[in-house]
Amino acid sequence: MTAAIRYRIDLADAANHRYRVTLTVPAPARVQLFSLPVWIPGSYMVREFGRHLSGLRAQQGRADVVLTQLDKTTWRVDTTGRGALTLSYDAYAFDNSVRTAFLDDSRGFFNPTSLCLRVHGQEGVPHEVRLASLPSGWDVATAMPALAETRNGFVSADYDELVDHPFELGRFWRGEFEAGGVPHEFVVAGAWPSFDGERLLADAKRICAAQIHFWHGRGKPPFERYVFMLNTAEDGYGGLEHRASTALLANRRDLPRRGQAAASDGYVTLLGLISHEYFHTWNVKRLKPAEFIELDYGQENYTRLLWFFEGFTSYYDDLMLRRAGLIDSARYLKLIGRTVSGVRSTPGQKVQSVAEASFDAWVKYYRSDENTPNSTISYYTKGSLVALLLDLHLRRAGESLDALMRRLWKACPSGALTEERVLSEVAELGGAALAESLKAWVHGRDDLPLDAALAAAGIKRSEDKAPWSAALGLKLSEGPVTGVQVKSVLSGSAAAAAGVSPGDELLAIDGWRIRRFDDAQQWVAEGQPFELVLVRQQRLRTLTVKPLAAPALERTLSLAPDPQAPAAALALRRAWLGD
């Protein structure tokens, strides 16, 4: 049996945000290659983790051996004789997100994709991680199995498993619960003293129990233990799924507080994030695009199926909150209405299909700029609406999206999923015409036909006026210090026609100084042109803005249960939402 690859990760230089890594290869090849991933699975952007490595040195025994860099992320060592090969290097870590690594004197976090070089040719042997120089009072949270009788030592079966286990380090709150007969652990860093940990545990347990039942009925989930790692900050949001854990980032003000009865919108958003990442345990970590069965860590891995793996997961994240009894139908429909409004008011949906957006995630979604709303559509949001539409159509045929997901889970024992398989199973459940409709929704650039499907489910819609700036096609940043800054201008809008540009600072409307753009509604007559004074590249400019008829921008959609709906629609809504 080949001896394990070993990583010693030292935290002694926490004040300077550097991990010291010592990698030991017991039996290196004569010419041994090493590389660090350029991306992390679940976050589709080349992030070049290797740029944070420095001071690489290679030794066999006490002798230095030549280490040659071949490209931005690959190194070669020509070994001499027999004996273990040791590489040592520093890894700078000061990214407080879920995707990379962070270290200071109060907290540490890392994904092994940021720290652990891959030993080419030995990816399949066990990989051990040993943590050293932990500050006094610090604890460790990870789903990676512990090394027997070794403090702060952990082992994975291979390199793929190694990089799928993040680590949370520091002084954090910790709690446990059981769901589906399996222990779950929840750790929270950075929480205020008023944080209600017991409520978070109880609510997370309901989410996990609902999802395990969804996939397995009374069976057990496909892991022996699960760990939630939540880092709370003044401002931040995100999550990244792993095979038996998830790393989460949220605003600490969104945590539940002791004595707070109602769930705030921020807390519901956090619960939706927890639900989303947990659902990925099945939908992308095990059932996955066929292109992801063997990952290439050195370059982009393309798929056109993120509308399914991210979009359908986005549909189920809030739906699972409804099924777990954490929100009612009215609140759930409010969330759907917000998504529909957002998608319909995004010009990019006329430019890209969700299949194209999936393929272009590497250069568009994760690299958003001022033109993103005009050039692409989110496979999360529009993908979730495709799932909603498909679910309602399947339910009218006596089936459901639930049934489709479980059929796909059973039909793909290797986990490899293709669009052809999805369409085939849809045809089996809902007919060939529905499969063709799904294909058109995924590859088309038109508005989804949601209105009739929602009405058939006993949902009434109403439209409200959008904020004035949004109706004019402006996305703004406003503050007492920064003033009114233009972030984006939507294609086809009144602001675009007037020549407003991203980066402009808006100063006055019809001669009146503005601090908040929408305040000008107090003196500008509805539907009338107005003069806009702005600063662009240090020069004053005056533009005339003429409001245009742009329904998708002028109105926001609200959804609510219709108590007067026909009996068939009420029955469909009950089956869908449990009302």
XYZ file of C-alpha atoms in Angstrom:
579
model
C 0.000 0.000 0.000
C 1.334 3.443 -1.009
C 2.070 5.701 1.960
C -0.112 8.787 2.394
C 0.716 12.201 1.035
C 1.107 14.502 4.070
C 0.493 18.240 4.498
C 1.628 20.019 7.638
C -0.164 23.373 7.795
C 1.386 25.785 10.274
C -0.454 28.847 11.618
C 2.498 30.453 13.377
C 2.463 33.525 11.087
C -1.237 34.373 11.522
C -0.530 38.082 12.120
C 0.880 38.307 8.583
C -1.915 36.197 7.068
C 0.385 33.385 5.975
C 0.009 29.643 6.270
C 3.265 27.691 6.179
C 2.773 24.418 4.309
C 5.117 21.438 4.376
C 4.230 18.737 1.863
C 5.827 15.303 2.220
C 5.771 12.747 -0.607
C 7.085 9.421 0.769
C 7.688 7.848 -2.647
C 8.142 10.511 -5.349
C 8.540 9.808 -9.034
C 11.946 10.338 -10.664
C 10.486 13.440 -12.304
C 7.755 14.617 -9.962
C 5.186 17.228 -11.007
C 3.123 19.371 -8.635
C 0.317 21.825 -9.330
C -2.224 23.919 -7.479
C -5.820 24.138 -8.775
C -6.751 27.310 -10.619
C -10.426 27.029 -9.590
C -12.562 25.466 -6.888
C -15.508 23.214 -7.794
C -18.821 25.009 -7.345
C -17.389 28.438 -8.171
C -16.912 28.688 -11.902
C -14.092 31.161 -12.343
C -10.346 30.741 -12.778
C -9.014 32.327 -9.576
C -5.310 31.516 -9.913
C -4.715 30.316 -6.355
C -1.052 29.790 -7.182
C -0.444 33.550 -7.155
C -0.538 33.435 -3.355
C 2.276 30.875 -3.002
C 5.833 31.982 -2.301
C 9.161 30.690 -1.042
C 8.876 27.215 -2.558
C 11.720 24.903 -1.607
C 12.287 21.196 -2.263
C 14.451 18.781 -0.250
C 15.306 15.106 -0.102
C 16.746 14.276 3.252
C 18.869 17.299 4.166
C 19.791 18.180 0.604
C 18.047 20.775 -1.534
C 16.873 19.600 -4.944
C 16.075 21.728 -7.966
C 12.480 22.969 -8.166
C 11.523 24.326 -11.605
C 8.353 26.273 -12.314
C 6.808 25.203 -15.625
C 3.851 27.562 -15.793
C 1.675 29.731 -13.551
C 0.610 26.812 -11.386
C 2.865 23.811 -12.129
C 6.297 22.856 -10.747
C 8.737 20.025 -11.486
C 11.246 18.380 -9.185
C 13.994 16.122 -10.543
C 14.549 13.861 -7.557
C 17.852 12.255 -6.621
C 17.995 8.694 -5.392
C 15.528 7.273 -2.939
C 13.792 8.838 0.000
C 10.910 11.099 0.772
C 10.579 14.431 -1.005
C 9.561 17.500 1.002
C 8.232 20.766 -0.381
C 7.764 23.811 1.825
C 6.119 27.119 0.938
C 4.051 30.012 2.250
C 0.456 30.696 1.228
C -0.887 34.212 1.695
C -4.484 34.085 2.971
C -6.555 37.237 3.348
C -9.757 36.615 1.390
C -12.730 36.544 3.759
C -14.933 34.600 1.333
C -15.999 30.957 1.118
C -13.850 30.222 -1.942
C -10.234 30.637 -0.916
C -8.336 31.046 2.378
C -8.153 33.494 5.271
C -5.953 33.857 8.344
C -5.511 36.515 10.993
C -5.046 36.521 14.766
C -8.759 35.891 15.406
C -9.861 33.387 12.762
C -8.641 30.990 10.104
C -10.353 29.312 7.170
C -9.117 27.475 4.121
C -10.154 25.331 1.212
C -7.370 22.858 0.378
C -7.536 24.048 -3.249
C -5.800 27.206 -1.990
C -3.055 25.482 0.020
C -2.482 21.880 -1.019
C -0.382 21.172 -4.102
C -1.498 18.173 -6.128
C 1.117 15.426 -6.446
C 0.770 14.242 -10.030
C 0.426 10.490 -10.376
C -0.456 10.018 -6.704
C -3.897 11.615 -6.579
C -5.493 8.290 -5.648
C -3.552 7.598 -2.432
C -4.676 8.813 1.023
C -3.929 12.450 1.845
C -3.353 13.606 5.415
C -3.640 17.111 6.881
C -2.014 18.003 10.194
C -2.548 21.439 11.720
C 0.259 22.976 13.756
C 0.778 26.067 15.916
C -2.904 26.693 16.563
C -3.288 29.695 18.887
C -4.446 28.951 22.417
C -8.192 28.399 22.639
C -8.692 27.821 18.921
C -10.859 24.962 17.706
C -11.167 23.145 14.369
C -14.269 22.304 12.345
C -14.236 20.132 9.222
C -16.061 17.130 7.821
C -12.773 15.424 6.915
C -12.359 12.266 9.023
C -9.955 12.614 11.936
C -6.733 10.633 12.128
C -6.972 8.149 14.958
C -5.121 9.203 18.106
C -3.732 12.314 16.419
C -4.658 15.776 17.633
C -5.687 18.078 14.780
C -4.886 15.425 12.199
C -7.250 14.445 9.371
C -7.238 12.047 6.427
C -9.023 11.759 3.085
C -9.143 8.838 0.693
C -7.669 10.779 -2.252
C -6.967 14.250 -3.590
C -10.526 14.820 -4.852
C -11.852 14.182 -1.355
C -9.125 16.322 0.203
C -10.075 19.444 -1.752
C -13.765 18.871 -0.966
C -13.285 19.490 2.778
C -12.867 23.099 3.946
C -11.579 23.941 7.432
C -12.872 26.554 9.920
C -10.409 27.547 12.650
C -10.723 29.797 15.669
C -13.010 30.510 18.597
C -16.521 29.914 17.333
C -19.966 28.899 18.548
C -20.735 25.243 18.035
C -23.956 23.213 18.120
C -25.232 19.826 16.972
C -28.424 18.107 15.883
C -29.446 14.878 14.185
C -31.380 14.593 10.918
C -32.108 11.423 8.998
C -30.264 9.441 11.651
C -27.007 11.305 10.904
C -25.197 13.840 13.141
C -24.976 17.409 11.862
C -22.717 20.089 13.288
C -23.148 23.852 12.974
C -20.357 26.313 13.763
C -20.775 30.108 13.683
C -17.896 32.593 13.728
C -18.259 36.287 14.511
C -21.759 36.231 16.013
C -23.040 38.956 18.337
C -23.698 37.963 21.975
C -27.468 38.123 21.327
C -27.275 35.340 18.715
C -29.941 32.649 19.232
C -28.023 29.483 18.420
C -30.764 27.142 19.536
C -33.215 28.637 17.072
C -30.705 28.363 14.227
C -30.119 24.704 15.079
C -33.845 23.955 15.255
C -34.554 25.649 11.937
C -31.567 24.067 10.184
C -32.682 20.670 11.453
C -36.126 21.153 9.889
C -34.525 22.075 6.558
C -32.213 19.061 6.608
C -34.983 16.654 7.634
C -37.220 17.929 4.815
C -34.489 17.478 2.219
C -33.417 14.036 3.394
C -37.058 12.948 3.232
C -37.338 14.501 -0.236
C -34.481 12.389 -1.604
C -34.657 9.227 0.508
C -38.016 8.985 2.261
C -37.147 7.254 5.518
C -33.683 6.311 4.304
C -30.374 7.855 5.331
C -28.416 10.513 3.410
C -25.203 9.614 1.542
C -22.804 10.860 4.250
C -21.930 9.832 7.793
C -21.670 13.373 9.190
C -22.345 16.891 7.947
C -20.832 20.245 8.984
C -22.164 23.775 8.391
C -19.436 26.436 8.684
C -20.972 29.914 8.906
C -18.775 32.996 9.027
C -20.661 36.188 9.873
C -19.369 39.612 8.958
C -20.490 43.222 8.799
C -21.337 42.739 5.151
C -21.180 39.647 2.979
C -23.175 36.806 1.480
C -22.315 33.524 -0.178
C -22.010 29.794 0.098
C -20.035 26.949 -1.393
C -21.166 23.345 -1.350
C -19.020 20.329 -0.509
C -19.693 16.604 -0.269
C -20.326 16.583 3.497
C -20.150 20.236 4.487
C -20.741 23.754 3.342
C -18.974 27.072 3.908
C -21.349 30.015 4.396
C -20.933 33.781 4.679
C -23.688 36.075 5.924
C -24.311 39.423 7.587
C -24.195 38.939 11.338
C -27.251 41.177 11.723
C -29.235 38.494 9.830
C -28.677 35.882 12.547
C -31.678 35.142 14.779
C -31.576 36.986 18.095
C -32.845 35.828 21.453
C -36.294 37.235 22.152
C -36.991 37.907 18.466
C -40.198 36.078 17.539
C -40.670 36.916 13.861
C -38.185 35.825 11.223
C -36.654 38.912 9.607
C -36.199 39.069 5.847
C -32.451 38.784 6.431
C -32.887 35.613 8.486
C -35.147 34.094 5.825
C -32.426 34.875 3.279
C -29.892 33.088 5.490
C -32.177 30.066 5.849
C -32.566 30.023 2.064
C -28.775 29.984 1.704
C -28.505 27.081 4.162
C -31.208 25.238 2.236
C -29.551 25.941 -1.127
C -26.123 24.643 -0.159
C -27.523 21.583 1.603
C -29.610 20.660 -1.476
C -26.378 20.694 -3.466
C -25.257 17.678 -1.413
C -27.343 15.713 -3.885
C -27.798 18.054 -6.837
C -24.241 18.771 -8.101
C -22.022 16.961 -5.574
C -23.347 13.504 -6.444
C -25.801 13.980 -9.308
C -23.638 16.177 -11.534
C -23.000 17.235 -15.136
C -21.413 14.399 -17.077
C -18.565 16.812 -17.866
C -17.764 17.031 -14.132
C -17.272 13.330 -13.434
C -13.508 13.760 -13.879
C -12.512 17.299 -12.968
C -9.574 19.118 -14.498
C -8.251 21.442 -11.792
C -5.917 23.217 -14.198
C -8.456 24.900 -16.462
C -12.129 25.699 -17.028
C -14.570 22.763 -16.973
C -17.514 23.675 -19.196
C -21.154 22.610 -18.974
C -24.450 23.985 -20.287
C -26.349 22.500 -17.356
C -25.906 25.054 -14.578
C -29.522 26.104 -15.180
C -30.379 22.667 -13.794
C -27.815 22.306 -11.023
C -27.922 25.899 -9.767
C -31.301 26.992 -11.104
C -33.298 23.976 -9.917
C -31.468 24.115 -6.580
C -32.475 27.788 -6.349
C -36.089 26.763 -6.916
C -36.003 24.196 -4.152
C -34.101 26.273 -1.577
C -37.064 28.522 -0.641
C -39.626 25.813 -1.437
C -37.971 23.654 1.219
C -38.423 26.488 3.727
C -42.134 26.379 2.924
C -42.284 22.587 3.274
C -40.380 22.753 6.556
C -42.943 25.242 7.884
C -40.400 28.044 8.269
C -42.300 30.437 5.983
C -45.935 30.521 4.881
C -47.249 30.477 1.326
C -47.714 34.238 1.211
C -44.066 34.847 2.045
C -42.920 32.175 -0.369
C -44.926 33.696 -3.210
C -43.485 37.103 -2.367
C -40.014 35.639 -2.926
C -41.073 34.153 -6.271
C -42.609 37.465 -7.355
C -39.340 39.225 -6.617
C -37.454 36.707 -8.775
C -39.903 37.036 -11.665
C -39.663 40.826 -11.545
C -35.877 40.693 -11.488
C -35.631 38.363 -14.485
C -38.190 40.245 -16.577
C -36.412 43.567 -15.995
C -32.999 42.200 -17.017
C -32.291 43.016 -20.702
C -29.674 40.267 -20.818
C -32.345 37.569 -20.915
C -33.051 38.655 -24.489
C -29.351 38.246 -25.299
C -28.487 34.922 -23.667
C -30.356 31.720 -22.931
C -29.800 30.034 -19.571
C -27.913 27.243 -21.349
C -25.566 29.813 -22.886
C -25.242 31.613 -19.552
C -24.255 28.291 -17.980
C -21.474 27.780 -20.491
C -20.272 31.381 -20.119
C -20.254 31.360 -16.306
C -16.448 31.337 -16.384
C -16.250 34.739 -18.072
C -19.599 36.395 -17.322
C -21.452 35.454 -14.136
C -18.436 35.485 -11.825
C -16.915 38.505 -13.554
C -19.866 40.845 -13.458
C -19.455 44.492 -14.399
C -21.602 47.486 -15.252
C -22.794 45.842 -18.485
C -23.678 42.450 -17.008
C -27.444 43.126 -16.754
C -27.448 43.921 -20.483
C -25.346 40.993 -21.691
C -26.346 37.923 -19.704
C -28.987 36.366 -17.482
C -28.473 34.556 -14.199
C -28.825 30.799 -14.509
C -29.731 30.890 -10.815
C -32.795 33.117 -11.130
C -34.107 32.264 -14.585
C -33.149 28.636 -13.997
C -35.300 28.639 -10.862
C -38.235 29.972 -12.898
C -37.721 27.215 -15.484
C -37.973 24.743 -12.594
C -41.134 26.437 -11.301
C -42.733 26.353 -14.736
C -41.792 22.716 -15.263
C -43.097 21.748 -11.818
C -46.487 23.377 -12.438
C -46.830 21.700 -15.838
C -45.843 18.306 -14.433
C -48.346 18.682 -11.600
C -51.113 19.431 -14.071
C -50.155 16.121 -15.719
C -50.437 14.306 -12.374
C -46.679 14.229 -11.733
C -44.209 16.693 -10.190
C -40.678 18.016 -10.348
C -40.076 16.074 -7.127
C -40.737 12.859 -9.020
C -38.415 13.946 -11.826
C -35.555 14.707 -9.447
C -35.879 11.347 -7.726
C -36.070 9.529 -11.073
C -32.865 11.224 -12.188
C -31.190 10.335 -8.893
C -32.012 6.655 -9.427
C -31.393 6.652 -13.184
C -27.827 7.989 -12.884
C -25.968 5.680 -10.464
C -22.628 7.115 -11.607
C -23.957 10.619 -11.060
C -23.362 11.651 -14.689
C -26.306 13.699 -15.971
C -26.869 15.017 -19.483
C -29.541 17.297 -20.934
C -30.717 14.380 -23.061
C -31.380 12.347 -19.914
C -33.340 15.222 -18.345
C -35.484 15.650 -21.463
C -36.043 11.907 -21.724
C -37.305 11.659 -18.153
C -39.512 14.731 -18.612
C -41.042 13.112 -21.679
C -41.728 9.947 -19.671
C -43.497 11.898 -16.945
C -45.185 14.746 -18.804
C -45.123 13.857 -22.475
C -42.973 14.691 -25.480
C -44.557 18.129 -25.901
C -43.515 19.185 -22.404
C -39.957 17.979 -23.064
C -39.875 20.138 -26.204
C -41.205 23.087 -24.198
C -38.475 22.623 -21.590
C -35.855 22.605 -24.336
C -37.281 25.862 -25.701
C -37.309 27.498 -22.247
C -33.692 26.529 -21.658
C -32.318 27.477 -25.072
C -34.645 30.361 -25.892
C -34.389 34.051 -25.106
C -38.044 34.884 -24.606
C -40.003 35.603 -21.453
C -41.101 32.381 -19.785
C -44.876 31.739 -20.052
C -45.404 31.933 -16.295
C -48.643 33.901 -16.036
C -50.955 31.150 -17.266
C -49.135 28.462 -15.261
C -49.419 30.481 -12.032
C -53.091 31.267 -12.653
C -53.746 27.550 -13.172
C -52.260 26.989 -9.697
C -54.610 29.475 -8.038
C -52.110 32.313 -7.845
C -53.234 35.868 -8.508
C -50.817 38.501 -9.720
C -50.739 42.226 -9.267
C -48.339 44.895 -10.434
C -46.916 47.779 -8.460
C -44.909 50.765 -9.588
C -41.199 50.153 -9.597
C -38.909 52.708 -7.927
C -38.511 55.695 -10.242
C -34.793 55.204 -10.827
C -35.351 51.527 -11.703
C -38.173 52.428 -14.119
C -35.769 54.783 -15.889
C -33.208 51.965 -16.211
C -30.744 53.051 -13.530
C -28.921 50.949 -10.982
C -27.464 53.351 -8.434
C -25.224 53.560 -5.409
C -26.376 56.291 -3.022
C -24.773 57.596 0.148
C -24.186 60.808 2.082
C -20.461 60.719 1.286
C -20.353 59.172 -2.200
C -23.475 60.916 -3.500
C -25.522 59.344 -6.318
C -23.327 57.127 -8.485
C -24.484 55.187 -11.558
C -23.545 51.496 -11.398
C -25.394 50.239 -14.496
C -27.674 51.587 -17.226
C -30.128 49.088 -18.689
C -30.368 48.702 -22.459
C -33.524 50.132 -24.005
C -34.253 52.390 -21.047
C -34.870 56.108 -20.809
C -31.519 56.606 -19.087
C -29.709 54.779 -21.903
C -31.529 56.853 -24.549
C -30.513 60.052 -22.742
C -26.840 59.022 -22.711
C -26.362 58.340 -18.989
C -23.278 56.182 -18.483
C -21.995 53.876 -15.737
C -19.646 55.816 -13.487
C -21.533 59.098 -13.785
C -22.142 61.066 -10.595
C -25.662 62.536 -10.625
C -25.844 66.008 -9.088
C -29.144 67.736 -9.855
C -32.535 67.291 -11.489
C -34.298 70.358 -12.942
C -31.948 72.632 -11.025
C -32.362 70.967 -7.622
C -29.446 69.209 -5.892
C -30.155 65.530 -5.201
C -28.856 63.253 -2.460
C -31.323 60.472 -3.257
C -32.468 60.173 -6.845
C -36.083 59.268 -6.173
C -36.585 62.396 -4.043
C -36.907 64.299 -7.327
C -40.354 62.795 -7.832
C -41.527 65.549 -5.491
C -40.968 68.187 -8.203
C -40.822 66.310 -11.525
C -44.242 65.639 -13.017
C -44.927 61.986 -13.796
C -44.008 61.057 -17.354
C -42.419 64.428 -18.119
C -38.869 65.044 -19.418
C -36.346 66.534 -17.022
C -32.832 67.935 -17.059
C -30.157 65.877 -15.337
C -26.858 67.453 -14.312
C -24.004 64.997 -13.801
C -20.239 64.774 -13.538
C -18.308 62.576 -15.967
C -14.523 62.497 -15.943
C -14.436 65.694 -13.839
C -16.602 67.665 -16.282
C -20.182 68.830 -15.797
C -22.766 67.680 -18.315
C -26.477 68.270 -18.690
C -28.698 65.645 -20.296
C -32.410 65.561 -21.014
C -34.127 62.398 -19.831
C -37.427 61.516 -21.532
C -39.364 58.697 -19.811
C -40.125 55.793 -22.148
C -42.749 53.083 -22.036
C -40.817 50.070 -20.727
C -43.302 47.801 -18.878
C -40.673 45.388 -17.596
C -38.903 48.258 -15.860
C -41.953 50.233 -14.739
C -43.714 47.478 -12.810
C -42.819 44.928 -10.169
C -44.845 41.766 -9.801
C -46.562 40.583 -6.639
C -48.020 37.096 -6.227
C -50.539 35.857 -3.668
C -52.901 32.896 -3.185
C -56.254 33.476 -4.867
C -59.029 32.251 -2.564
C -61.546 32.563 -5.409
C -59.654 30.280 -7.775
C -61.489 27.306 -9.320
C -61.449 24.028 -7.434
C -58.927 22.447 -9.796
C -56.531 25.363 -9.290
C -56.931 25.191 -5.504
C -56.178 21.461 -5.580
C -53.050 22.081 -7.663
C -51.906 24.796 -5.263
C -52.454 22.522 -2.263
C -50.366 19.809 -3.890
C -47.627 22.328 -4.689
C -47.513 24.461 -1.550
C -49.331 22.326 0.992
C -52.098 24.906 1.575
